[in-house]
Short mmCIF file of C-alpha atoms in Angstrom, two decimals:
data_model
loop_
_atom_site.label_atom_id
_atom_site.label_comp_id
_atom_site.label_asym_id
_atom_site.label_seq_id
_atom_site.Cartn_x
_atom_site.Cartn_y
_atom_site.Cartn_z
CA MET A 1 -14.04 16.20 -20.17
CA MET A 2 -11.93 13.51 -21.91
CA CYS A 3 -13.21 11.70 -24.80
CA ARG A 4 -14.92 8.25 -24.60
CA PRO A 5 -14.11 5.79 -27.25
CA CYS A 6 -15.45 2.68 -27.70
CA THR A 7 -15.57 0.29 -24.77
CA SER A 8 -16.13 -3.03 -26.44
CA LEU A 9 -13.36 -4.61 -24.42
CA ALA A 10 -14.55 -3.56 -21.10
CA ALA A 11 -16.61 -6.63 -20.29
CA ALA A 12 -14.64 -9.08 -22.06
CA THR A 13 -13.44 -11.13 -19.20
CA LEU A 14 -15.85 -10.29 -16.11
CA ALA A 15 -18.38 -13.12 -16.98
CA ALA A 16 -15.46 -15.65 -16.11
CA VAL A 17 -14.72 -14.09 -12.61
CA ALA A 18 -17.41 -15.61 -10.65
CA PHE A 19 -17.20 -19.01 -12.23
CA ALA A 20 -13.33 -19.29 -11.56
CA LEU A 21 -13.83 -18.55 -7.71
CA ARG A 22 -16.41 -21.20 -7.64
CA GLY A 23 -14.06 -23.92 -9.09
CA THR A 24 -14.32 -27.11 -7.24
CA GLY A 25 -10.65 -28.43 -8.41
CA HIS A 26 -9.67 -28.53 -4.52
CA ALA A 27 -12.41 -30.12 -2.68
CA ALA A 28 -11.72 -30.50 0.98
CA GLU A 29 -13.46 -30.17 4.22
CA SER A 30 -13.11 -26.75 5.59
CA PRO A 31 -12.34 -26.23 9.41
CA VAL A 32 -13.83 -22.71 9.11
CA PRO A 33 -17.14 -22.23 10.74
CA ALA A 34 -20.16 -21.01 8.57
CA LYS A 35 -20.68 -17.41 8.57
CA ALA A 36 -23.25 -16.23 10.57
CA ALA A 37 -26.48 -14.38 8.61
CA ALA A 38 -25.69 -10.45 8.91
CA SER A 39 -27.50 -7.61 7.14
CA SER A 40 -24.10 -6.58 5.78
CA SER A 41 -20.63 -7.94 5.69
CA PRO A 42 -17.02 -6.09 6.11
CA ILE A 43 -16.97 -6.28 2.22
CA ASP A 44 -20.44 -5.00 1.36
CA ARG A 45 -19.43 -1.95 3.89
CA GLU A 46 -16.30 -1.47 2.05
CA LEU A 47 -18.00 -1.66 -1.30
CA ALA A 48 -20.41 1.08 0.07
CA ARG A 49 -17.84 3.47 1.48
CA ARG A 50 -17.42 6.79 0.19
CA ASP A 51 -14.86 8.85 1.99
CA GLY A 52 -13.84 12.00 0.44
CA PRO A 53 -12.64 11.02 -3.20
CA TYR A 54 -12.06 7.57 -2.10
CA GLY A 55 -14.61 4.49 -3.03
CA LEU A 56 -13.44 1.04 -4.29
CA THR A 57 -15.42 1.64 -7.47
CA ARG A 58 -15.39 5.25 -8.04
CA VAL A 59 -13.69 6.41 -11.23
CA HIS A 60 -12.85 10.21 -11.53
CA GLU A 61 -11.16 12.24 -14.15
CA LEU A 62 -7.91 14.15 -13.67
CA HIS A 63 -6.28 16.57 -16.25
CA LEU A 64 -2.67 17.91 -15.80
CA ASN A 65 -1.52 21.18 -17.74
CA ILE A 66 2.26 21.24 -17.43
CA SER A 67 4.40 23.88 -19.35
CA ARG A 68 7.16 22.40 -21.49
CA PRO A 69 10.02 23.54 -19.24
CA GLU A 70 8.35 21.82 -16.14
CA TRP A 71 7.89 18.92 -18.31
CA ASP A 72 11.32 18.80 -19.36
CA ALA A 73 12.57 18.97 -15.50
CA LEU A 74 10.16 15.79 -14.67
CA LYS A 75 11.83 14.08 -17.29
CA THR A 76 15.07 14.18 -15.34
CA THR A 77 13.77 11.82 -12.95
CA VAL A 78 16.26 9.13 -12.04
CA VAL A 79 15.15 6.41 -9.93
CA GLN A 80 18.44 5.28 -8.48
CA GLY A 81 21.61 7.06 -8.18
CA GLY A 82 21.89 10.54 -10.11
CA ARG A 83 22.07 13.85 -8.03
CA GLY A 84 19.59 12.53 -5.42
CA ALA A 85 22.55 9.75 -4.38
CA ALA A 86 25.21 12.52 -4.90
CA ASN A 87 23.76 14.55 -2.08
CA GLY A 88 23.35 11.64 0.35
CA ALA A 89 20.48 9.59 -0.74
CA GLY A 90 20.38 6.43 0.99
CA ALA A 91 23.12 7.19 3.32
CA GLY A 92 21.45 10.21 5.12
CA GLY A 93 17.89 11.59 5.39
CA GLY A 94 15.84 8.51 4.06
CA GLU A 95 12.82 9.84 2.29
CA SER A 96 13.03 13.48 2.21
CA ASP A 97 12.54 16.75 0.23
CA ARG A 98 15.44 18.75 -0.44
CA THR A 99 16.61 21.62 -2.60
CA ASP A 100 18.88 21.27 -5.69
CA SER A 101 21.76 23.89 -5.03
CA THR A 102 22.31 24.15 -8.52
CA THR A 103 18.95 24.72 -9.93
CA GLY A 104 17.03 25.87 -6.79
CA ARG A 105 14.22 23.05 -7.58
CA SER A 106 12.93 21.02 -4.93
CA TYR A 107 13.39 17.23 -5.16
CA HIS A 108 12.50 14.14 -3.68
CA ILE A 109 15.04 11.61 -2.28
CA GLY A 110 13.40 8.05 -2.48
CA GLY A 111 13.90 5.69 0.58
CA GLY A 112 14.39 2.54 -1.15
CA PHE A 113 16.78 2.98 -4.31
CA GLY A 114 17.77 6.71 -3.37
CA GLY A 115 17.26 8.54 -6.73
CA TYR A 116 16.45 12.08 -7.54
CA PHE A 117 12.69 13.03 -8.34
CA PRO A 118 12.12 16.48 -9.07
CA TRP A 119 9.02 18.40 -8.22
CA VAL A 120 7.53 20.39 -10.87
CA HIS A 121 4.61 22.94 -11.20
CA ALA A 122 1.53 21.92 -12.93
CA ASP A 123 -2.09 22.97 -13.08
CA LEU A 124 -4.84 20.46 -12.28
CA LYS A 125 -8.63 19.77 -13.23
CA PHE A 126 -10.14 17.05 -10.95
CA ASP A 127 -13.65 15.88 -12.19
CA ASP A 128 -16.00 19.10 -12.42
CA GLU A 129 -14.12 20.94 -9.70
CA ALA A 130 -12.64 23.93 -10.22
CA GLU A 131 -9.28 23.96 -11.71
CA ILE A 132 -6.20 24.13 -9.05
CA LYS A 133 -3.41 26.17 -10.23
CA ASP A 134 0.31 25.50 -9.38
CA ILE A 135 0.10 22.19 -7.53
CA GLY A 136 3.53 20.06 -7.14
CA LEU A 137 3.75 17.27 -9.13
CA ARG A 138 6.60 14.41 -9.12
CA HIS A 139 7.40 10.78 -9.97
CA LYS A 140 7.15 8.22 -7.56
CA GLY A 141 8.13 4.37 -6.55
CA ASN A 142 11.25 2.21 -6.69
CA SER A 143 10.92 -1.00 -8.75
CA SER A 144 7.57 0.10 -9.79
CA TYR A 145 8.81 3.25 -11.34
CA THR A 146 11.67 1.42 -12.86
CA ALA A 147 9.17 -1.02 -14.63
CA ALA A 148 7.41 1.90 -16.29
CA GLN A 149 10.49 4.41 -16.96
CA GLY A 150 10.47 6.03 -20.48
CA ARG A 151 6.56 5.68 -20.70
CA LEU A 152 4.08 8.23 -20.66
CA HIS A 153 1.87 6.04 -18.31
CA SER A 154 3.99 6.20 -14.92
CA ASN A 155 3.57 6.50 -11.33
CA LEU A 156 3.06 10.18 -9.91
CA LYS A 157 2.57 11.93 -6.57
CA LEU A 158 0.32 15.10 -6.26
CA LYS A 159 0.48 17.41 -3.50
CA THR A 160 -1.93 20.50 -4.27
CA ASP A 161 -0.37 22.53 -1.51
CA PHE A 162 3.29 22.00 -2.33
CA PHE A 163 4.11 25.58 -3.52
CA GLY A 164 1.47 27.04 -1.23
CA THR A 165 -1.70 26.63 -3.37
CA LYS A 166 -5.28 26.34 -1.86
CA GLY A 167 -7.35 23.45 -3.16
CA SER A 168 -7.80 19.40 -2.93
CA LEU A 169 -8.84 16.75 -4.90
CA GLY A 170 -12.31 15.89 -3.52
CA GLY A 171 -10.92 16.85 0.28
CA ASP A 172 -7.39 15.57 0.07
CA LYS A 173 -4.36 17.50 -0.74
CA THR A 174 -1.78 14.73 -1.39
CA VAL A 175 -2.43 11.63 -3.28
CA ASN A 176 -0.56 8.86 -4.89
CA LEU A 177 -1.21 7.67 -8.37
CA SER A 178 -0.01 4.14 -9.34
CA ALA A 179 -0.04 3.31 -13.05
CA GLY A 180 0.29 -0.43 -12.56
CA PRO A 181 3.36 -1.67 -14.36
CA VAL A 182 3.51 -4.68 -12.07
CA ASP A 183 -0.24 -4.93 -11.80
CA PRO A 184 -1.55 -4.31 -15.16
CA ALA A 185 -4.91 -5.32 -14.06
CA ARG A 186 -5.16 -2.48 -11.59
CA LEU A 187 -6.83 -4.70 -8.86
CA ARG A 188 -4.15 -5.75 -6.30
CA GLU A 189 -3.99 -2.34 -4.58
CA THR A 190 -7.54 -1.83 -4.17
CA LEU A 191 -8.59 -5.52 -3.12
CA SER A 192 -5.79 -5.68 -0.86
CA LEU A 193 -6.18 -2.64 1.09
CA ALA A 194 -9.95 -3.05 1.36
CA LEU A 195 -9.15 -6.60 2.69
CA PHE A 196 -7.07 -5.13 5.44
CA ARG A 197 -9.51 -2.52 6.40
CA ALA A 198 -12.44 -5.30 6.29
CA ALA A 199 -10.17 -7.40 8.73
CA GLY A 200 -9.81 -4.42 11.18
CA VAL A 201 -6.39 -3.16 10.11
CA PRO A 202 -6.28 0.57 9.16
CA ALA A 203 -5.28 1.14 5.49
CA PRO A 204 -5.05 3.72 2.95
CA ARG A 205 -8.48 4.15 0.82
CA THR A 206 -8.27 4.06 -2.85
CA ALA A 207 -10.15 5.11 -5.93
CA TYR A 208 -9.54 4.91 -9.84
CA VAL A 209 -8.80 8.03 -11.99
CA GLU A 210 -8.44 8.60 -15.66
CA VAL A 211 -5.57 11.04 -16.14
CA SER A 212 -5.20 13.20 -19.39
CA LEU A 213 -2.33 15.42 -20.02
CA THR A 214 -1.66 18.85 -21.87
CA VAL A 215 1.95 19.92 -22.56
CA PRO A 216 1.94 22.62 -25.20
CA GLY A 217 3.86 21.54 -28.48
CA LEU A 218 3.70 17.70 -27.23
CA GLN A 219 0.40 16.62 -25.86
CA ASN A 220 -2.88 18.11 -25.97
CA HIS A 221 -5.56 16.56 -23.66
CA THR A 222 -3.85 12.91 -24.32
CA LEU A 223 -5.39 10.18 -22.51
CA VAL A 224 -2.65 8.76 -20.37
CA GLY A 225 -4.13 6.07 -18.85
CA THR A 226 -5.81 4.55 -15.58
CA TYR A 227 -4.32 5.06 -12.46
CA THR A 228 -5.10 3.67 -8.72
CA MET A 229 -5.41 6.77 -6.50
CA ILE A 230 -4.00 5.70 -2.91
CA GLU A 231 -4.52 7.68 0.26
CA ASN A 232 -1.38 9.18 1.65
CA VAL A 233 -0.39 8.08 4.92
CA ASN A 234 -0.04 11.11 6.90
CA LYS A 235 -1.54 13.30 9.40
CA GLY A 236 -4.94 13.36 8.06
CA PHE A 237 -4.74 9.57 7.61
CA ALA A 238 -3.95 9.35 11.29
CA LYS A 239 -6.82 11.61 12.42
CA ASP A 240 -9.53 9.56 10.49
CA PHE A 241 -8.17 6.07 11.80
CA PHE A 242 -6.44 7.18 15.03
CA PRO A 243 -8.27 10.20 16.29
CA PRO A 244 -7.20 12.71 17.18
CA GLY A 245 -4.12 11.68 14.92
CA GLU A 246 -1.43 13.36 16.96
CA GLY A 247 0.91 10.28 17.13
CA LEU A 248 4.12 9.44 15.54
CA LEU A 249 3.97 8.17 11.96
CA LEU A 250 7.14 6.06 10.57
CA LYS A 251 8.08 4.77 7.42
CA PRO A 252 11.14 1.98 8.06
CA GLU A 253 13.02 1.34 4.79
CA ARG A 254 16.21 -0.94 4.76
CA ALA A 255 15.27 -2.21 7.99
CA GLY A 256 17.25 -5.09 7.60
CA ARG A 257 16.37 -8.92 7.76
CA TYR A 258 14.86 -8.64 11.15
CA GLY A 259 11.98 -6.25 10.11
CA ILE A 260 12.48 -3.73 12.85
CA PRO A 261 15.57 -1.55 12.55
CA ALA A 262 18.62 -2.54 14.32
CA PRO A 263 19.51 -0.88 17.74
CA ALA A 264 21.73 2.15 18.10
CA SER A 265 23.00 4.26 20.81
CA SER A 266 21.05 7.30 20.03
CA TRP A 267 17.67 7.97 18.32
CA ALA A 268 19.68 10.26 15.71
CA ALA A 269 21.39 7.18 14.65
CA MET A 270 17.88 5.30 13.95
CA ILE A 271 16.22 8.46 12.19
CA ASP A 272 17.39 6.97 8.55
CA THR A 273 15.63 3.58 8.88
CA TYR A 274 12.61 4.47 11.01
CA ARG A 275 12.05 7.76 8.77
CA PRO A 276 9.69 9.61 11.11
CA GLN A 277 7.33 12.06 9.13
CA ARG A 278 7.89 14.66 12.00
CA GLU A 279 10.50 15.13 14.70
CA ALA A 280 9.91 12.89 17.60
CA THR A 281 9.56 14.06 21.09
CA PRO A 282 11.87 12.73 23.54
CA HIS A 283 9.33 10.29 25.03
CA GLU A 284 8.57 9.27 21.62
CA GLN A 285 12.17 8.74 20.74
CA GLN A 286 12.70 6.57 24.01
CA ARG A 287 9.90 4.41 23.36
CA MET A 288 10.96 3.50 19.97
CA MET A 289 14.52 2.89 21.11
CA GLU A 290 13.00 0.57 23.81
CA PHE A 291 10.83 -1.08 21.58
CA THR A 292 13.61 -1.85 18.95
CA ASN A 293 15.89 -2.93 21.79
CA LEU A 294 13.15 -5.35 23.18
CA VAL A 295 12.67 -6.98 19.49
CA HIS A 296 16.48 -7.46 19.16
CA GLN A 297 17.44 -8.90 22.75
CA PRO A 298 17.65 -12.32 23.10
CA ASP A 299 15.84 -13.35 26.22
CA VAL A 300 12.38 -14.48 25.09
CA LYS A 301 11.14 -14.30 28.79
CA VAL A 302 11.74 -10.55 28.69
CA PHE A 303 10.32 -10.32 25.46
CA ARG A 304 6.90 -11.69 26.49
CA GLU A 305 6.64 -9.92 29.67
CA LYS A 306 7.05 -6.51 27.97
CA ILE A 307 5.85 -6.79 24.40
CA GLY A 308 2.43 -5.84 24.98
CA GLN A 309 3.34 -2.70 26.84
CA TYR A 310 4.67 -1.68 23.32
CA LEU A 311 2.71 -3.32 20.56
CA ASP A 312 -0.93 -3.41 19.89
CA ILE A 313 -0.51 -7.31 19.71
CA ASP A 314 -4.28 -7.73 18.22
CA ASN A 315 -3.55 -4.96 15.32
CA PHE A 316 -0.33 -6.87 14.49
CA LEU A 317 -1.60 -10.39 14.45
CA ARG A 318 -4.53 -9.05 12.09
CA PHE A 319 -1.83 -7.37 9.96
CA ILE A 320 0.22 -10.70 9.65
CA ALA A 321 -2.69 -12.73 8.97
CA VAL A 322 -3.97 -10.84 5.96
CA ASN A 323 -0.35 -10.23 4.48
CA ALA A 324 0.23 -14.17 4.72
CA LEU A 325 -3.37 -14.77 3.44
CA LEU A 326 -2.40 -12.48 0.59
CA VAL A 327 0.81 -14.14 0.42
CA ASN A 328 2.38 -10.63 0.14
CA MET A 329 6.15 -11.11 0.55
CA ASP A 330 7.17 -7.52 -0.55
CA SER A 331 6.16 -6.30 2.90
CA PHE A 332 7.00 -6.74 6.61
CA LEU A 333 7.07 -10.41 5.66
CA GLY A 334 10.09 -9.93 3.48
CA GLY A 335 11.62 -8.01 6.22
CA THR A 336 12.74 -4.41 5.10
CA HIS A 337 10.01 -2.26 3.93
CA ASN A 338 6.41 -1.37 2.38
CA TYR A 339 4.86 -0.68 5.93
CA PHE A 340 3.97 2.13 8.37
CA LEU A 341 4.13 2.39 11.95
CA TYR A 342 1.98 4.77 14.33
CA LEU A 343 2.98 5.17 17.79
CA ASP A 344 -0.33 6.04 19.40
CA PRO A 345 -0.12 8.52 22.38
CA LYS A 346 -3.46 7.04 23.82
CA ASP A 347 -1.66 4.08 25.10
CA ASP A 348 1.99 4.47 24.15
CA ARG A 349 1.73 1.38 21.72
CA ILE A 350 2.63 0.87 18.32
CA ARG A 351 0.39 -0.09 15.42
CA PHE A 352 1.27 -1.40 11.90
CA ILE A 353 -0.47 0.22 8.92
CA PRO A 354 0.13 -1.72 5.30
CA TRP A 355 1.72 0.14 2.20
CA ASP A 356 2.49 -1.08 -1.45
CA MET A 357 0.39 -3.83 -2.54
CA ASP A 358 0.85 -4.35 -5.94
CA ARG A 359 2.88 -7.58 -5.29
CA SER A 360 0.40 -9.22 -3.25
CA PHE A 361 -1.97 -12.20 -4.04
CA GLY A 362 1.36 -14.00 -4.64
CA ARG A 363 2.79 -11.66 -7.25
CA MET A 364 6.15 -11.56 -5.61
CA GLY A 365 6.83 -15.15 -6.74
CA ARG A 366 8.15 -16.03 -3.10
CA GLY A 367 6.36 -18.48 -0.69
CA GLY A 368 3.42 -19.87 -3.02
CA THR A 369 -0.21 -20.51 -2.43
CA ASN A 370 1.12 -23.07 0.51
CA LEU A 371 2.82 -20.36 2.34
CA SER A 372 2.89 -21.25 5.90
CA MET A 373 0.26 -19.19 7.93
CA ARG A 374 2.27 -19.83 11.13
CA THR A 375 5.83 -19.00 9.53
CA PRO A 376 5.04 -16.60 6.73
CA PHE A 377 8.22 -14.91 6.99
CA THR A 378 11.21 -15.50 4.52
CA SER A 379 14.20 -14.58 6.99
CA ASP A 380 14.93 -14.06 10.45
CA ASN A 381 11.83 -12.22 12.02
CA PRO A 382 12.07 -12.26 15.93
CA LEU A 383 8.72 -10.15 16.06
CA ILE A 384 6.50 -12.56 14.33
CA TYR A 385 8.27 -15.81 15.36
CA TRP A 386 8.61 -14.99 19.29
CA LEU A 387 4.88 -13.73 19.31
CA LEU A 388 3.56 -16.90 17.58
CA ASP A 389 5.96 -19.09 19.70
CA ASP A 390 3.60 -18.14 22.61
CA PRO A 391 0.87 -20.77 22.97
CA ALA A 392 -1.61 -17.80 23.93
CA ILE A 393 -1.05 -15.75 21.30
CA LEU A 394 -0.73 -18.48 18.87
CA ALA A 395 -4.22 -19.30 19.78
CA ARG A 396 -5.31 -15.68 19.75
CA TYR A 397 -3.77 -15.65 16.08
CA ARG A 398 -5.58 -18.83 14.97
CA ALA A 399 -8.94 -17.37 16.11
CA ILE A 400 -8.11 -14.21 14.12
CA VAL A 401 -7.27 -16.16 11.26
CA LEU A 402 -10.50 -18.27 11.33
CA GLU A 403 -12.62 -14.80 11.83
CA ILE A 404 -11.06 -13.39 8.93
CA LEU A 405 -11.70 -16.37 6.78
CA ARG A 406 -15.22 -16.65 7.78
CA ASP A 407 -16.01 -12.96 7.48
CA VAL A 408 -13.74 -11.69 4.63
CA PHE A 409 -11.32 -13.91 2.97
CA ASN A 410 -13.78 -16.37 1.76
CA GLN A 411 -15.04 -17.29 -1.91
CA THR A 412 -18.07 -15.78 -1.47
CA GLU A 413 -17.12 -12.36 -0.42
CA LEU A 414 -13.88 -12.61 -2.51
CA THR A 415 -15.85 -13.17 -5.37
CA LYS A 416 -18.18 -10.38 -4.70
CA LEU A 417 -15.39 -7.87 -4.17
CA LEU A 418 -13.32 -8.89 -7.27
CA THR A 419 -16.45 -8.98 -9.52
CA ALA A 420 -17.68 -5.38 -8.36
CA VAL A 421 -14.07 -3.85 -8.65
CA GLN A 422 -13.37 -5.29 -11.93
CA ALA A 423 -16.32 -4.21 -13.31
CA ALA A 424 -15.72 -0.79 -12.22
CA VAL A 425 -12.15 -0.47 -13.65
CA ALA A 426 -12.93 -2.38 -17.03
CA PRO A 427 -14.31 0.46 -18.98
CA PRO A 428 -11.41 2.98 -18.27
CA LEU A 429 -8.77 0.13 -19.04
CA ALA A 430 -10.50 -0.38 -22.36
CA ARG A 431 -10.30 3.22 -23.15
CA GLU A 432 -6.42 3.26 -22.10
CA TYR A 433 -5.77 0.35 -24.21
CA SER A 434 -7.44 2.06 -27.38
CA ALA A 435 -5.33 5.20 -26.53
CA LYS A 436 -2.03 3.61 -26.24
CA ARG A 437 -2.61 1.75 -29.17
CA LEU A 438 -3.23 4.53 -31.22
CA ARG A 439 0.05 6.26 -29.92
CA GLY A 440 2.01 3.09 -30.07
CA GLU A 441 2.94 2.92 -26.27
CA GLY A 442 3.65 -0.82 -25.16
CA GLY A 443 3.50 -2.31 -21.73
CA TYR A 444 0.55 -3.08 -19.25
CA THR A 445 -2.44 -5.21 -20.54
CA THR A 446 -5.86 -4.74 -20.24
CA GLY A 447 -8.71 -7.22 -19.47
CA GLY A 448 -8.19 -10.30 -17.21
CA ASP A 449 -7.84 -10.48 -13.34
CA GLY A 450 -3.99 -10.84 -13.24
CA GLY A 451 -4.49 -14.39 -11.84
CA ILE A 452 -6.03 -13.59 -8.92
CA ALA A 453 -9.23 -15.78 -8.94
CA ALA A 454 -6.90 -18.58 -9.27
CA PHE A 455 -4.78 -17.55 -6.81
CA ILE A 456 -7.46 -17.43 -4.44
CA GLU A 457 -8.92 -20.68 -5.06
CA ASP A 458 -5.44 -22.60 -4.19
CA ARG A 459 -4.75 -20.16 -1.30
CA LEU A 460 -8.02 -20.96 0.44
CA TYR A 461 -7.46 -24.65 -0.19
CA TYR A 462 -4.09 -24.56 1.30
CA VAL A 463 -5.01 -22.52 4.00
CA ASN A 464 -7.76 -24.85 5.06
CA GLU A 465 -5.54 -27.67 4.79
CA GLN A 466 -3.06 -26.19 7.10
CA LEU A 467 -5.77 -25.20 9.67
CA ALA A 468 -7.21 -28.78 9.52
CA GLY A 469 -3.70 -30.19 10.07
CA ARG A 470 -3.62 -31.97 6.81
CA SER A 471 -0.60 -29.73 5.64
CA PRO A 472 2.19 -28.39 7.53
CA GLY A 473 2.05 -24.62 8.17
CA PHE A 474 0.05 -24.22 11.33
#
């Protein structure tokens, strides 16, 4: 068990959270109907939810034991260029694991910047469960890893069975650990993904974990810091959210300004941008190519006649609505990455899944709190534009936005969610702060909400102004 130093900083800012969200600086008539009485809200259900190791307010302990040679290998990670680029990163293969021909070590090629992310051997102890020997460990991330490069506390990915070991972290074999270099309050991922789920969009589950580290001769049960533990979007995720989960998962990257990868003459030419998690069947290849061609062809009449055959429109409208409410521009709204697609064999339609939310709540700096709910994208995005240009679909989108505002994205529910999650993460952040001060490690702050409460107040005001017709945007 890791030591528990004084947590006097833990509650330093919590008392102001509810007050900030109840601010009255933007008093205006709201077009959103009052929420109907219910025994529990979608946010209540998210706060009470416990799936395997996940839960919005759960805080786990995780200890990593890494040998000195493996630690040295981990430190050869290069987020851009390096051996990964020399072996084809960014040009062929997309996000993949390969074997270094010189060292024989497995490494990962990042899907965004390329780079070289070596897998290393480690032993793991999770809470009071038995120690798991010989798991796979590597760094992860594009700009989020770059922001933490050189620090002990940086992004990680754990895969307990990478080297053939049996065991899991509370039932999950692969997890992502976000250190929070661009979200020091450690709130954006947790809150945003919970809001997607509460709004009816399948999204990865989260928890918090305090990580300590032993490297013989360097670290001895050193408290590294607090991480957001994020579920991996894989076959297990699909089985839970799209049972039985036998469909095709894809994670597009470098998709270009249209959001959906450009058409090509063959599926082989599209793999590097669509990046499927397994080999697509001939039928799946054909469906994805037809969908791609439909989005890029110029005839709006053809688009409107056929899009419902390929896309779960309700899922997509909810996906867009939540991203727009969160002003989450490092996403499909920005055009190129940070989303998954699931081609569901039950109806042959595509469903969108959010990913990488550490720049949500307006953190990206584009769009602002008055971002249009009607045109929330920053470049040409025919899928959003043509859908919302259809009067019937626009009416459905407006109804979905009103429903989300009534049931999920309102001051009462957001105050409840923010207060509960911030209270859970404050004590481990205080311990992290103390540990980093002792070892002289800078970066990342503790306390506060990262401007989220102020963002929420402004965003609700402007969205209601748009819906009421007093401000452009709807």
